[in-house]
């Protein structure tokens, strides 16, 4: 059992090291991913380990795509990426991405 688990982890590690690099970009309003024919998508964060994040990308032309984002891939931009993920997954931004405008009330004197 232990040997098969170790082999599976080794295979997964090797696959991750050879995985295709794609570009994920936040323009302040929506995410763009180079892996989609239509690149605009929404992002959902599932796990955050500070130097590694599990996210899913959702787009109208197919099922979600799951990605492990890792600091080692773009160390200089990592903090900016993490901030964008947190900002983009805030409830207000999620509603905007889905076309729902959150109404705010203002007090009138």
Tab-separated table of N, CA and C in Angstrom:
chain	number	residue	atom	x	y	z
A	1	UNK	N	0.824	-1.196	0.000
A	1	UNK	CA	0.000	0.000	0.000
A	1	UNK	C	0.868	1.261	0.000
A	2	UNK	N	1.863	1.286	0.882
A	2	UNK	CA	2.739	2.445	0.978
A	2	UNK	C	3.536	2.679	-0.290
A	3	UNK	N	3.971	1.586	-0.926
A	3	UNK	CA	4.749	1.711	-2.161
A	3	UNK	C	3.898	2.269	-3.294
A	4	UNK	N	2.635	1.838	-3.372
A	4	UNK	CA	1.763	2.346	-4.442
A	4	UNK	C	1.432	3.820	-4.223
A	5	UNK	N	1.263	4.222	-2.974
A	5	UNK	CA	1.016	5.629	-2.678
A	5	UNK	C	2.233	6.470	-3.050
A	6	UNK	N	3.408	5.977	-2.715
A	6	UNK	CA	4.636	6.688	-3.053
A	6	UNK	C	4.800	6.796	-4.568
A	7	UNK	N	4.471	5.733	-5.285
A	7	UNK	CA	4.552	5.759	-6.749
A	7	UNK	C	3.568	6.765	-7.333
A	8	UNK	N	2.344	6.812	-6.782
A	8	UNK	CA	1.333	7.757	-7.271
A	8	UNK	C	1.783	9.195	-7.040
A	9	UNK	N	2.340	9.460	-5.873
A	9	UNK	CA	2.829	10.809	-5.574
A	9	UNK	C	3.973	11.167	-6.526
A	10	UNK	N	4.861	10.230	-6.779
A	10	UNK	CA	5.966	10.471	-7.705
A	10	UNK	C	5.484	10.762	-9.110
A	11	UNK	N	4.491	10.002	-9.575
A	11	UNK	CA	3.930	10.248	-10.903
A	11	UNK	C	3.256	11.612	-10.976
A	12	UNK	N	2.499	11.962	-9.942
A	12	UNK	CA	1.825	13.265	-9.920
A	12	UNK	C	2.851	14.391	-9.919
A	13	UNK	N	3.913	14.238	-9.151
A	13	UNK	CA	4.955	15.264	-9.107
A	13	UNK	C	5.613	15.422	-10.474
A	14	UNK	N	5.930	14.308	-11.114
A	14	UNK	CA	6.537	14.362	-12.443
A	14	UNK	C	5.622	15.007	-13.463
A	15	UNK	N	4.336	14.680	-13.403
A	15	UNK	CA	3.366	15.278	-14.319
A	15	UNK	C	3.271	16.778	-14.093
A	16	UNK	N	3.244	17.191	-12.831
A	16	UNK	CA	3.132	18.620	-12.515
A	16	UNK	C	4.348	19.387	-13.021
A	17	UNK	N	5.516	18.774	-12.986
A	17	UNK	CA	6.721	19.450	-13.452
A	17	UNK	C	6.727	19.624	-14.968
A	18	UNK	N	6.013	18.759	-15.684
A	18	UNK	CA	5.964	18.842	-17.145
A	18	UNK	C	4.684	19.493	-17.642
A	19	UNK	N	3.854	19.966	-16.761
A	19	UNK	CA	2.564	20.509	-17.178
A	19	UNK	C	2.753	21.758	-18.048
A	20	UNK	N	1.779	22.001	-18.887
A	20	UNK	CA	1.814	23.117	-19.826
A	20	UNK	C	1.611	24.427	-19.073
A	21	UNK	N	2.395	25.413	-19.410
A	21	UNK	CA	2.245	26.725	-18.781
A	21	UNK	C	1.261	27.559	-19.595
A	22	UNK	N	0.318	28.153	-18.904
A	22	UNK	CA	-0.675	29.022	-19.528
A	22	UNK	C	-0.643	30.360	-18.799
A	23	UNK	N	-1.307	31.344	-19.365
A	23	UNK	CA	-1.306	32.676	-18.767
A	23	UNK	C	-2.675	32.984	-18.177
A	24	UNK	N	-2.671	33.398	-16.914
A	24	UNK	CA	-3.866	33.821	-16.203
A	24	UNK	C	-3.688	35.301	-15.899
A	25	UNK	N	-4.682	36.102	-16.246
A	25	UNK	CA	-4.551	37.559	-16.118
A	25	UNK	C	-5.833	38.143	-15.531
A	26	UNK	N	-5.697	39.042	-14.561
A	26	UNK	CA	-6.809	39.773	-13.954
A	26	UNK	C	-6.711	41.217	-14.422
A	27	UNK	N	-7.742	41.724	-15.100
A	27	UNK	CA	-7.686	43.097	-15.613
A	27	UNK	C	-8.418	44.089	-14.717
A	28	UNK	N	-8.807	43.652	-13.533
A	28	UNK	CA	-9.534	44.511	-12.609
A	28	UNK	C	-11.032	44.308	-12.678
A	29	UNK	N	-11.512	43.641	-13.713
A	29	UNK	CA	-12.941	43.380	-13.871
A	29	UNK	C	-13.233	41.903	-14.114
A	30	UNK	N	-12.345	41.233	-14.834
A	30	UNK	CA	-12.570	39.814	-15.116
A	30	UNK	C	-11.239	39.103	-15.327
A	31	UNK	N	-11.285	37.790	-15.198
A	31	UNK	CA	-10.115	36.961	-15.431
A	31	UNK	C	-10.049	36.585	-16.899
A	32	UNK	N	-8.842	36.460	-17.394
A	32	UNK	CA	-8.574	35.986	-18.756
A	32	UNK	C	-7.609	34.810	-18.620
A	33	UNK	N	-7.879	33.741	-19.353
A	33	UNK	CA	-6.993	32.578	-19.326
A	33	UNK	C	-6.698	32.150	-20.742
A	34	UNK	N	-5.441	31.928	-21.055
A	34	UNK	CA	-5.042	31.589	-22.422
A	34	UNK	C	-5.460	30.185	-22.838
A	35	UNK	N	-5.945	29.376	-21.913
A	35	UNK	CA	-6.340	28.014	-22.240
A	35	UNK	C	-7.731	27.873	-22.820
A	36	UNK	N	-8.520	28.932	-22.854
A	36	UNK	CA	-9.883	28.884	-23.389
A	36	UNK	C	-9.937	29.572	-24.744
A	37	UNK	N	-10.800	29.065	-25.629
A	37	UNK	CA	-11.032	29.748	-26.909
A	37	UNK	C	-11.611	31.134	-26.634
A	38	UNK	N	-12.588	31.196	-25.740
A	38	UNK	CA	-13.114	32.465	-25.235
A	38	UNK	C	-12.436	32.639	-23.888
A	39	UNK	N	-11.550	33.611	-23.769
A	39	UNK	CA	-10.671	33.642	-22.608
A	39	UNK	C	-11.277	34.228	-21.338
A	40	UNK	N	-12.365	35.005	-21.420
A	40	UNK	CA	-12.952	35.586	-20.209
A	40	UNK	C	-13.574	34.481	-19.363
A	41	UNK	N	-13.311	34.528	-18.059
A	41	UNK	CA	-13.822	33.491	-17.170
A	41	UNK	C	-13.952	34.052	-15.759
A	42	UNK	N	-14.591	33.284	-14.897
A	42	UNK	CA	-14.645	33.631	-13.481
A	42	UNK	C	-13.772	32.636	-12.729
A	43	UNK	N	-13.253	33.062	-11.599
A	43	UNK	CA	-12.331	32.252	-10.813
A	43	UNK	C	-12.911	32.035	-9.433
A	44	UNK	N	-12.758	30.825	-8.917
A	44	UNK	CA	-13.183	30.512	-7.556
A	44	UNK	C	-12.001	29.887	-6.824
A	45	UNK	N	-11.682	30.431	-5.655
A	45	UNK	CA	-10.581	29.906	-4.853
A	45	UNK	C	-11.117	28.826	-3.923
A	46	UNK	N	-10.412	27.698	-3.836
A	46	UNK	CA	-10.844	26.591	-2.987
A	46	UNK	C	-9.892	26.353	-1.821
A	47	UNK	N	-8.590	26.391	-2.078
A	47	UNK	CA	-7.587	26.192	-1.033
A	47	UNK	C	-6.495	27.242	-1.180
A	48	UNK	N	-5.946	27.670	-0.040
A	48	UNK	CA	-4.857	28.647	-0.053
A	48	UNK	C	-3.823	28.223	0.978
A	49	UNK	N	-2.656	27.809	0.493
A	49	UNK	CA	-1.567	27.389	1.368
A	49	UNK	C	-0.424	28.404	1.368
A	50	UNK	N	-0.720	29.653	1.098
A	50	UNK	CA	0.233	30.764	1.049
A	50	UNK	C	1.149	30.721	-0.172
A	51	UNK	N	1.778	29.603	-0.464
A	51	UNK	CA	2.644	29.502	-1.644
A	51	UNK	C	2.039	28.614	-2.727
A	52	UNK	N	0.840	28.132	-2.482
A	52	UNK	CA	0.150	27.235	-3.406
A	52	UNK	C	-1.348	27.440	-3.233
A	53	UNK	N	-2.075	27.627	-4.330
A	53	UNK	CA	-3.531	27.815	-4.271
A	53	UNK	C	-4.208	26.878	-5.254
A	54	UNK	N	-5.346	26.337	-4.844
A	54	UNK	CA	-6.186	25.554	-5.744
A	54	UNK	C	-7.363	26.429	-6.143
A	55	UNK	N	-7.527	26.646	-7.445
A	55	UNK	CA	-8.624	27.467	-7.958
A	55	UNK	C	-9.326	26.713	-9.078
A	56	UNK	N	-10.549	27.128	-9.352
A	56	UNK	CA	-11.245	26.614	-10.530
A	56	UNK	C	-11.654	27.803	-11.385
A	57	UNK	N	-11.541	27.618	-12.693
A	57	UNK	CA	-11.931	28.639	-13.658
A	57	UNK	C	-13.211	28.184	-14.330
A	58	UNK	N	-14.173	29.103	-14.428
A	58	UNK	CA	-15.473	28.789	-15.021
A	58	UNK	C	-15.690	29.686	-16.233
A	59	UNK	N	-16.105	29.074	-17.322
A	59	UNK	CA	-16.362	29.811	-18.563
A	59	UNK	C	-17.583	29.196	-19.231
A	60	UNK	N	-18.260	29.947	-20.096
A	60	UNK	CA	-19.513	29.464	-20.678
A	60	UNK	C	-19.352	28.322	-21.676
A	61	UNK	N	-18.153	28.073	-22.174
A	61	UNK	CA	-18.005	27.086	-23.248
A	61	UNK	C	-17.627	25.685	-22.785
A	62	UNK	N	-17.704	25.410	-21.487
A	62	UNK	CA	-17.364	24.062	-21.051
A	62	UNK	C	-17.314	23.912	-19.550
A	63	UNK	N	-16.845	22.749	-19.100
A	63	UNK	CA	-16.775	22.490	-17.658
A	63	UNK	C	-15.665	23.313	-17.002
A	64	UNK	N	-15.697	23.434	-15.676
A	64	UNK	CA	-14.645	24.184	-14.986
A	64	UNK	C	-13.278	23.525	-15.181
A	65	UNK	N	-12.253	24.344	-15.110
A	65	UNK	CA	-10.875	23.871	-15.179
A	65	UNK	C	-10.250	24.117	-13.810
A	66	UNK	N	-9.638	23.093	-13.249
A	66	UNK	CA	-9.005	23.193	-11.939
A	66	UNK	C	-7.517	23.422	-12.127
A	67	UNK	N	-6.973	24.383	-11.381
A	67	UNK	CA	-5.553	24.723	-11.488
A	67	UNK	C	-4.915	24.832	-10.109
A	68	UNK	N	-3.682	24.338	-10.009
A	68	UNK	CA	-2.840	24.620	-8.858
A	68	UNK	C	-1.964	25.798	-9.255
A	69	UNK	N	-2.093	26.899	-8.565
A	69	UNK	CA	-1.237	28.062	-8.799
A	69	UNK	C	-0.115	28.004	-7.778
A	70	UNK	N	1.120	28.129	-8.232
A	70	UNK	CA	2.242	28.025	-7.310
A	70	UNK	C	3.187	29.207	-7.420
A	71	UNK	N	3.649	29.624	-6.265
A	71	UNK	CA	4.526	30.788	-6.179
A	71	UNK	C	5.783	30.614	-7.020
A	72	UNK	N	6.318	29.418	-7.048
A	72	UNK	CA	7.575	29.194	-7.761
A	72	UNK	C	7.459	29.465	-9.261
A	73	UNK	N	6.247	29.432	-9.808
A	73	UNK	CA	6.061	29.685	-11.240
A	73	UNK	C	6.274	31.160	-11.589
A	74	UNK	N	5.876	32.065	-10.705
A	74	UNK	CA	6.017	33.515	-10.930
A	74	UNK	C	6.249	34.196	-9.580
A	75	UNK	N	7.394	33.963	-8.992
A	75	UNK	CA	7.659	34.441	-7.634
A	75	UNK	C	7.505	35.952	-7.484
A	76	UNK	N	7.933	36.725	-8.477
A	76	UNK	CA	7.868	38.183	-8.363
A	76	UNK	C	6.438	38.712	-8.396
A	77	UNK	N	5.534	38.027	-9.062
A	77	UNK	CA	4.148	38.477	-9.171
A	77	UNK	C	3.215	37.752	-8.204
A	78	UNK	N	3.739	36.885	-7.348
A	78	UNK	CA	2.893	36.045	-6.512
A	78	UNK	C	1.971	36.848	-5.590
A	79	UNK	N	2.497	37.835	-4.896
A	79	UNK	CA	1.653	38.607	-3.974
A	79	UNK	C	0.555	39.356	-4.719
A	80	UNK	N	0.869	39.905	-5.879
A	80	UNK	CA	-0.150	40.593	-6.674
A	80	UNK	C	-1.228	39.609	-7.124
A	81	UNK	N	-0.826	38.408	-7.509
A	81	UNK	CA	-1.797	37.387	-7.907
A	81	UNK	C	-2.696	37.008	-6.738
A	82	UNK	N	-2.119	36.791	-5.571
A	82	UNK	CA	-2.922	36.424	-4.392
A	82	UNK	C	-3.918	37.533	-4.050
A	83	UNK	N	-3.484	38.786	-4.127
A	83	UNK	CA	-4.396	39.903	-3.853
A	83	UNK	C	-5.534	39.929	-4.866
A	84	UNK	N	-5.213	39.707	-6.127
A	84	UNK	CA	-6.248	39.700	-7.170
A	84	UNK	C	-7.233	38.563	-6.945
A	85	UNK	N	-6.749	37.395	-6.556
A	85	UNK	CA	-7.644	36.255	-6.296
A	85	UNK	C	-8.580	36.576	-5.142
A	86	UNK	N	-8.039	37.117	-4.058
A	86	UNK	CA	-8.882	37.460	-2.902
A	86	UNK	C	-9.892	38.532	-3.280
A	87	UNK	N	-9.459	39.555	-4.008
A	87	UNK	CA	-10.368	40.624	-4.431
A	87	UNK	C	-11.440	40.079	-5.370
A	88	UNK	N	-11.029	39.275	-6.327
A	88	UNK	CA	-11.966	38.773	-7.337
A	88	UNK	C	-12.956	37.774	-6.768
A	89	UNK	N	-12.634	37.139	-5.655
A	89	UNK	CA	-13.548	36.164	-5.065
A	89	UNK	C	-14.354	36.752	-3.911
A	90	UNK	N	-14.264	38.072	-3.721
A	90	UNK	CA	-15.108	38.709	-2.715
A	90	UNK	C	-16.558	38.650	-3.200
A	91	UNK	N	-17.538	38.603	-2.303
A	91	UNK	CA	-18.941	38.480	-2.726
A	91	UNK	C	-19.375	39.543	-3.733
A	92	UNK	N	-18.927	40.786	-3.549
A	92	UNK	CA	-19.316	41.855	-4.471
A	92	UNK	C	-18.799	41.574	-5.880
A	93	UNK	N	-17.546	41.157	-5.987
A	93	UNK	CA	-16.972	40.875	-7.303
A	93	UNK	C	-17.612	39.650	-7.951
A	94	UNK	N	-17.946	38.640	-7.156
A	94	UNK	CA	-18.599	37.445	-7.702
A	94	UNK	C	-19.951	37.817	-8.283
A	95	UNK	N	-20.718	38.667	-7.581
A	95	UNK	CA	-22.017	39.111	-8.106
A	95	UNK	C	-21.837	39.895	-9.399
A	96	UNK	N	-20.850	40.770	-9.448
A	96	UNK	CA	-20.603	41.542	-10.671
A	96	UNK	C	-20.227	40.627	-11.833
A	97	UNK	N	-19.394	39.638	-11.548
A	97	UNK	CA	-18.963	38.720	-12.606
A	97	UNK	C	-20.135	37.929	-13.168
A	98	UNK	N	-21.131	37.684	-12.357
A	98	UNK	CA	-22.310	36.944	-12.808
A	98	UNK	C	-23.381	37.870	-13.365
A	99	UNK	N	-23.084	39.151	-13.458
A	99	UNK	CA	-24.029	40.099	-14.030
A	99	UNK	C	-25.053	40.621	-13.042
A	100	UNK	N	-24.830	40.399	-11.766
A	100	UNK	CA	-25.751	40.884	-10.740
A	100	UNK	C	-25.158	42.143	-10.137
A	101	UNK	N	-25.886	43.198	-10.163
A	101	UNK	CA	-25.414	44.450	-9.580
A	101	UNK	C	-25.970	44.555	-8.169
A	102	UNK	N	-25.087	44.633	-7.209
A	102	UNK	CA	-25.514	44.754	-5.821
A	102	UNK	C	-25.952	46.189	-5.563
A	103	UNK	N	-27.170	46.341	-5.134
A	103	UNK	CA	-27.689	47.684	-4.861
A	103	UNK	C	-27.233	48.129	-3.479
A	104	UNK	N	-26.815	49.361	-3.385
A	104	UNK	CA	-26.430	49.893	-2.084
A	104	UNK	C	-27.406	50.997	-1.711
A	105	UNK	N	-27.734	51.042	-0.450
A	105	UNK	CA	-28.670	52.060	0.036
A	105	UNK	C	-27.883	53.212	0.636
A	106	UNK	N	-28.351	54.391	0.375
A	106	UNK	CA	-27.733	55.567	0.975
A	106	UNK	C	-28.791	56.279	1.801
A	107	UNK	N	-28.360	56.780	2.927
A	107	UNK	CA	-29.290	57.500	3.798
A	107	UNK	C	-29.499	58.906	3.252
A	108	UNK	N	-30.734	59.336	3.244
A	108	UNK	CA	-31.034	60.700	2.806
A	108	UNK	C	-31.466	61.510	4.010
A	109	UNK	N	-30.968	62.741	4.111
A	109	UNK	CA	-31.329	63.564	5.283
A	109	UNK	C	-32.768	64.014	5.260
